[in-house]
Coordinates of C-alpha atoms (C1' of nucleotides) in Angstrom, one line a residue:
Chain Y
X257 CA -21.4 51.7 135.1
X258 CA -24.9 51.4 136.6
X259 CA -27.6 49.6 135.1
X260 CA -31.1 50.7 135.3
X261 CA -33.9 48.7 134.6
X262 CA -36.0 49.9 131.6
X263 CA -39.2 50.8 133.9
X264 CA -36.9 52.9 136.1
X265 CA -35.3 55.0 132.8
X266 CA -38.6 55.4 131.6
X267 CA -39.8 56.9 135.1
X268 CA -37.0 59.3 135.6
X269 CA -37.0 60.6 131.9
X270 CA -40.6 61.0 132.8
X271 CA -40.1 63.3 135.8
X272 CA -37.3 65.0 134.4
X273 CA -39.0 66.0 131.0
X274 CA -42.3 66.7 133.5
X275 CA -40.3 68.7 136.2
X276 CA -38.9 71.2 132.5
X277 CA -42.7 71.2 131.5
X278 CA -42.1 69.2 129.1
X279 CA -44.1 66.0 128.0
X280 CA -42.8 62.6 127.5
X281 CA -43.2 61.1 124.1
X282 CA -41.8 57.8 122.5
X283 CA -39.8 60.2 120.1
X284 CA -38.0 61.8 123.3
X285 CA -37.7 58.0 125.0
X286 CA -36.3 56.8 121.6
X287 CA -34.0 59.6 121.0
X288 CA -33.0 59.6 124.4
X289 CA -32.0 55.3 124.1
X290 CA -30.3 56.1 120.8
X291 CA -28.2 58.7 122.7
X292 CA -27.2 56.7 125.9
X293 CA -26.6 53.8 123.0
X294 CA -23.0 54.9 122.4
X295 CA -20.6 57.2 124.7
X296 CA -19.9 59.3 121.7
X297 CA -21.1 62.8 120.4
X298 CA -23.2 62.5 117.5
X299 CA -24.6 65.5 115.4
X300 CA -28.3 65.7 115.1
X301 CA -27.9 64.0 111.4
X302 CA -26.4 61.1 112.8
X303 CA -29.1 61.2 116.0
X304 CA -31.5 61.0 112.7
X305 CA -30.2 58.5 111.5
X306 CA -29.7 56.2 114.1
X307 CA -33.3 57.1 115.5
X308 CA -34.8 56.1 112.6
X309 CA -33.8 52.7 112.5
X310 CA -36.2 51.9 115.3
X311 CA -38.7 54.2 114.3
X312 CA -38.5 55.0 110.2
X313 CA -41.0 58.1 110.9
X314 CA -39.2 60.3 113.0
X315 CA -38.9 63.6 111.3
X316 CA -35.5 65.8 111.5
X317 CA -37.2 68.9 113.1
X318 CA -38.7 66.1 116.1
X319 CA -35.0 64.8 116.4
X320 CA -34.1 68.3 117.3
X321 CA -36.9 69.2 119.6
X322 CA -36.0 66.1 121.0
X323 CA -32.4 67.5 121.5
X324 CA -33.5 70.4 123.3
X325 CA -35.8 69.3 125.4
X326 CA -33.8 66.1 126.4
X327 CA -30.8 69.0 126.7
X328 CA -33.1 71.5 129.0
X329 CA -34.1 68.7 130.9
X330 CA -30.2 68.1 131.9
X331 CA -30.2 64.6 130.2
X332 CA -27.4 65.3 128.2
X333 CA -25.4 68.0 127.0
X334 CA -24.7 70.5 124.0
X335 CA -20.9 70.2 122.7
X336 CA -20.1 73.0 121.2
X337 CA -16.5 72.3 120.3
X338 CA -17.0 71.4 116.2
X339 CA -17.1 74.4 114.2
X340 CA -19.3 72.7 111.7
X341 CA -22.3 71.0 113.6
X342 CA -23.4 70.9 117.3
X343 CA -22.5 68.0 118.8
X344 CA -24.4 65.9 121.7
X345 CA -23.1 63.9 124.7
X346 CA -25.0 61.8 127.1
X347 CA -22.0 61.9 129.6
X348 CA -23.5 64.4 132.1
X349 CA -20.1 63.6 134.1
X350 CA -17.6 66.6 134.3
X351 CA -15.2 66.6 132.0
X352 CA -13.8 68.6 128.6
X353 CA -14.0 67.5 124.7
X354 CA -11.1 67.1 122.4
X355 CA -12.0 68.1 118.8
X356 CA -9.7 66.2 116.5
X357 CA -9.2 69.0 113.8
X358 CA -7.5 66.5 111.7
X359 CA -10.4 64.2 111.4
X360 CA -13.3 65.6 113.2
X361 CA -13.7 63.2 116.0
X362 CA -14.9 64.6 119.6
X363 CA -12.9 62.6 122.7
X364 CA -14.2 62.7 126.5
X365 CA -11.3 63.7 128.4
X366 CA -11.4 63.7 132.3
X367 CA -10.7 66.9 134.7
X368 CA -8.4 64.8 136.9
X369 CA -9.2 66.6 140.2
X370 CA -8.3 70.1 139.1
X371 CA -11.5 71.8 137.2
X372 CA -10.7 75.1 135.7
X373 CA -11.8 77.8 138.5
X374 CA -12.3 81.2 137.1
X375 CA -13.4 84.5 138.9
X376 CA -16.0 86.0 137.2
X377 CA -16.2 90.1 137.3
X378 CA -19.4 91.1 139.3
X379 CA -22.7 91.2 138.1
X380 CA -22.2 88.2 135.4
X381 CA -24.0 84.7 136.2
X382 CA -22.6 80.9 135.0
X383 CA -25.1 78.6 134.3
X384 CA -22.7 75.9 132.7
X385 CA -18.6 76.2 131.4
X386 CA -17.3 74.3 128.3
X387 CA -13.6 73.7 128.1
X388 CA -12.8 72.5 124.7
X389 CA -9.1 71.3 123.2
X390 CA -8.6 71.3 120.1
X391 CA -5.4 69.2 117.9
X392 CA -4.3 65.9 117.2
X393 CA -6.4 62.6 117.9
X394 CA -3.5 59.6 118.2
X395 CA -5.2 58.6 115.2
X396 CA -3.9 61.4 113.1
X397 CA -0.8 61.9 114.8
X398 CA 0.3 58.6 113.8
X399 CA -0.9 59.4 110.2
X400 CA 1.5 62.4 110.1
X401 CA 4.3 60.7 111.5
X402 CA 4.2 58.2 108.7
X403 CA 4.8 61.4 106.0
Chain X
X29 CA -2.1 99.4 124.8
X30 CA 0.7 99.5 122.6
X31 CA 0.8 101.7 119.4
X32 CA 2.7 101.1 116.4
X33 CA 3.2 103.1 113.8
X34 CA 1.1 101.9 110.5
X35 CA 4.0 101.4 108.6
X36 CA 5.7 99.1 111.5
X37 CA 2.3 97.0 111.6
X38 CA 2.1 96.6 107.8
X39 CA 5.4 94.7 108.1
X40 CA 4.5 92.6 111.0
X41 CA 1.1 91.8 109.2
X42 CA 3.4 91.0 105.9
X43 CA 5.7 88.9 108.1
X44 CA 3.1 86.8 109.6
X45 CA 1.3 86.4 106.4
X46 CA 4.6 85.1 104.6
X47 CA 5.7 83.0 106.9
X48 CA 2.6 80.8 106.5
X49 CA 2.6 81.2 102.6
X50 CA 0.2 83.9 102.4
X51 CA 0.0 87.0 100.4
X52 CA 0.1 90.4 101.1
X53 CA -3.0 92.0 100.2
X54 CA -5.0 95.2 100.4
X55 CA -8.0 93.5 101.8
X56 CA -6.1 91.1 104.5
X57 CA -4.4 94.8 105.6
X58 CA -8.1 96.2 105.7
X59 CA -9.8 92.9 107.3
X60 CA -6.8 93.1 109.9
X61 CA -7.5 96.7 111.1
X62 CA -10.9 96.5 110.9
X63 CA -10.5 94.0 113.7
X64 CA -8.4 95.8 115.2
X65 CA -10.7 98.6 115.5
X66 CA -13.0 97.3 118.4
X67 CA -12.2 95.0 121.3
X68 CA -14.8 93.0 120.4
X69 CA -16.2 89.7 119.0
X70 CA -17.6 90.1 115.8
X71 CA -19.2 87.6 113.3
X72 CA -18.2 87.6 109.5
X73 CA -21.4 89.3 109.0
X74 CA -20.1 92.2 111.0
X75 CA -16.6 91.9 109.8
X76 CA -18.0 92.3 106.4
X77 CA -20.4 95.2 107.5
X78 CA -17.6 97.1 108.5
X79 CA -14.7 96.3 105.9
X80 CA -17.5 97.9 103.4
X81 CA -17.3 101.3 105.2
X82 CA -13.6 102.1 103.8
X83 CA -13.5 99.2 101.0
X84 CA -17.0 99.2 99.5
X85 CA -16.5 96.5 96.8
X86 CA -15.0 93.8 99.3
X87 CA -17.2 90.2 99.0
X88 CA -18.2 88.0 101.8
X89 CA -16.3 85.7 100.1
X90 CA -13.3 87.4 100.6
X91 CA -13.9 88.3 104.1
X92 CA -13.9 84.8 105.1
X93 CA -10.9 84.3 103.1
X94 CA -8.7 87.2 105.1
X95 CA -10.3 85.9 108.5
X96 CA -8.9 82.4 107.6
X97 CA -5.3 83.6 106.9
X98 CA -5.3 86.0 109.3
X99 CA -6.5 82.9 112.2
X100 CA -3.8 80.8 110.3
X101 CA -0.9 83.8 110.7
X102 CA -1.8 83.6 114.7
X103 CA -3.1 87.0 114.4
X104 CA -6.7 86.2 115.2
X105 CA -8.6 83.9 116.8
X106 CA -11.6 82.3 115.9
X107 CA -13.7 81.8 118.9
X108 CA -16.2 79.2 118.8
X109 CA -18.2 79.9 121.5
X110 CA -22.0 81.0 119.8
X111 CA -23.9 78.6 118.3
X112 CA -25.2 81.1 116.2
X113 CA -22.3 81.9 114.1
X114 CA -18.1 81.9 114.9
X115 CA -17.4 84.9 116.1
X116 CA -13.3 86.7 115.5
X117 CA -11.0 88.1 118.7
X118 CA -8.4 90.3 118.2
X119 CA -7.2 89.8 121.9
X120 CA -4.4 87.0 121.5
X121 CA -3.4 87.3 125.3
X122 CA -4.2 84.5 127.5
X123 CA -7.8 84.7 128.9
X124 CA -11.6 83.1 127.4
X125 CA -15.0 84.0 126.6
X126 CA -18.3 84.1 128.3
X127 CA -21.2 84.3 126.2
X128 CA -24.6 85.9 127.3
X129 CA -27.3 83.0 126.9
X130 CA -29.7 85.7 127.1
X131 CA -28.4 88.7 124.2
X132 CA -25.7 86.6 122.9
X133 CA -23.0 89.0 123.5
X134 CA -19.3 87.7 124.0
X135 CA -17.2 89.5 126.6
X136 CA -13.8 88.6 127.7
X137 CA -12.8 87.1 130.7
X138 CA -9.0 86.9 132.1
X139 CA -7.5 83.8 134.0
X140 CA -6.1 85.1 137.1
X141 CA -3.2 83.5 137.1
X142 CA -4.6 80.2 136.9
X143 CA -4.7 79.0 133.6
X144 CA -7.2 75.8 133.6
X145 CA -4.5 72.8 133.1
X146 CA -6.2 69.5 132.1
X147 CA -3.7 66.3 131.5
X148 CA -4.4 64.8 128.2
X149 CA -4.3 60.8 127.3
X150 CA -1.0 59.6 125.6
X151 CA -0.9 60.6 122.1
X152 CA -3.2 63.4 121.9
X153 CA -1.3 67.0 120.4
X154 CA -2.8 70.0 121.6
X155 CA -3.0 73.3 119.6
X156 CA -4.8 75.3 121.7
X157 CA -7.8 75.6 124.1
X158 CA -11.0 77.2 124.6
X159 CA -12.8 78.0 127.9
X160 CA -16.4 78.9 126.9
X161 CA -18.5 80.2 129.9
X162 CA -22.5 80.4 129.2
X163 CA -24.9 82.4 131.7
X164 CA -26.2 85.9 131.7
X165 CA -24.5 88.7 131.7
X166 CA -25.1 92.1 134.3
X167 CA -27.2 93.8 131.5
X168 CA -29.6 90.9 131.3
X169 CA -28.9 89.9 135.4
X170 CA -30.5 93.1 135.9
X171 CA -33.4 92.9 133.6
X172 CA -34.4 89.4 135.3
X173 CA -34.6 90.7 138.4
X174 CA -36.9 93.8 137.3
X175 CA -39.6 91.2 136.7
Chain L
dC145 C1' -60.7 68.8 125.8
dT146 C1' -56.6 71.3 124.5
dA147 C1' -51.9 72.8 124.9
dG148 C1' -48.0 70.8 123.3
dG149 C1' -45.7 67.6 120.1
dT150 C1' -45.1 65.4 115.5
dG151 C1' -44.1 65.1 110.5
dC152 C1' -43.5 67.4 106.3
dA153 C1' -41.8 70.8 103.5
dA154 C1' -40.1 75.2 102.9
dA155 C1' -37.2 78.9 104.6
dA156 C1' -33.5 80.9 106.9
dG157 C1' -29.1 81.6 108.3
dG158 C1' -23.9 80.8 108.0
dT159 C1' -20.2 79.1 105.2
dT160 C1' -18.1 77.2 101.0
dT161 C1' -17.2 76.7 96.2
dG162 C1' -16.7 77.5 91.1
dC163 C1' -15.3 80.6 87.8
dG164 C1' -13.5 84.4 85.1
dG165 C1' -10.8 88.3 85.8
dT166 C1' -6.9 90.5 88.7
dT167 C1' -2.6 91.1 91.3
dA168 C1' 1.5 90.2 94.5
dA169 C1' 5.9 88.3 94.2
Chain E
dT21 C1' 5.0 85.3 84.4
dT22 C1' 2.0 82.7 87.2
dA23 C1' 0.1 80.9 91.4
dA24 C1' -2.6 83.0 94.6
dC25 C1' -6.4 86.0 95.4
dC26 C1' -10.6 88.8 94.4
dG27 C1' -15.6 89.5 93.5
dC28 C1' -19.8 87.5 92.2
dA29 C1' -23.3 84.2 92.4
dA30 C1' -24.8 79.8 93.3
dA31 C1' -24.5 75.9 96.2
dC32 C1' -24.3 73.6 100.6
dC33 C1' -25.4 72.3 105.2
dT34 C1' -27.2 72.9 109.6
dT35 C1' -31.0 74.6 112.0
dT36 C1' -35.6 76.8 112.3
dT37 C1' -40.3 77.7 111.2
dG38 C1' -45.3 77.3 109.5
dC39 C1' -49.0 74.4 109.3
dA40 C1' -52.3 70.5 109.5
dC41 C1' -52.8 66.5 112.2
dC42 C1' -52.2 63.9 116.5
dT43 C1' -51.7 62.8 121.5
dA44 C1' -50.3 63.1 126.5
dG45 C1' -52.2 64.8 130.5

DNA sequence: CTAGGTGCAAAAGGTTTGCGGTTAA
DNA sequence: TTAACCGCAAACCTTTTGCACCTAG
């Protein structure tokens, strides 16, 4: 994993906010740390939560402004793989989710080599492909074994 | 596209209902065909716009009940691809969805051949999988590049 | 200086649930 | 006969919006 300095985050979360038209704001630096904090897939409630531990003020509706600039800015991503909330990723890597439908957890799972290749018909434009699976986390398959 | 008679479809519908321990009923029969009707990707909301035309007492409640035994009896799919709302495909072939950023209409796409294949961790159970592609679609290609 | 962002509270969807009455098996 | 299902209405949860104040550029 590379390390940035703070100074160099801070600069590129600048331009990248800047080059969207958007502005940078401690509430999009924080949010943005809090996301890069853990290599899961928080919801925005848990994005709340943990953003508010370093700054008690944050509002919910900032938190997702924050999400969709820091999102349009290609800083992180929208997983759309959990029927009941949106969840967020700061792995801009390529790769696919698993959605747990036992428990609810979201897993990073690598393309190894082979991404999905699919011809369009003419006349429709990709901007971005999700490939979700959806099952058992080893977690819950253990639990079921056990019954 | 294959036709069967109504009587022939009632008992498949009654087959796949049973073998997952679910009933029979008038509505499920009418929430089916009204799925049936369009090669679509309707949300609830339109599911339950239409079931009204030929069943005018029929809930919302009761709507999402049948589309929940009918995705459990494999006869359905729920396709999780709009972050608006879950949308319902009766097209249980092989092939995924690509969703207009722009209008937020779903079409369906086919896999040439290629089905995306994606090696999963030891102890992960797949169910199933979802390819989700987001861009725009001809309509709203064509009305960009009228500006 | 001012367009854009923040915080708060209220509203707006989509989906689920509780309950009394109904029905498939 | 009875567990499952229906219809209705209320509740729930995620996300959006309106507005007064604030701040980055």
């Amino acid at each position: 994993m590379v390390k940035n300095s703070g100074k160099s985050t801070e600069n590129s979360l600048n331009e990248r906010l800047a080059a969207r038209g958007f502005r940078f704001t401690t509430q999009r630096e924080h949010v943005y740390h809090v996301l890069m904090g853990h290599r899961d897939h928080p919801t925005a409630e848990q994005v709340f939560m943990r953003a508010k531990k370093g700054m008690p003020e944050i509002s919910m509706a900032t938190v997702y402004n924050c999400l969709g600039a820091l999102t349009e800015s290609g800083l992180v991503r929208e997983v759309n793989v959990d029927p009941t909330a949106m969840r967020y990723c700061p792995n801009m890597e390529d790769h696919c989710h698993f959605y747990c439908d036992e428990c609810g957890e979201v897993y990073d799972i690598d393309f190894d080599g082979s991404q999905p290749g699919v011809e369009l018909p003419k006349g429709f434009q990709a901007s971005a492909f999700e490939l979700a699976i959806h099952g058992a986390c080893p977690k819950c398959v253990k639990k079921q074994d056990l019954r």
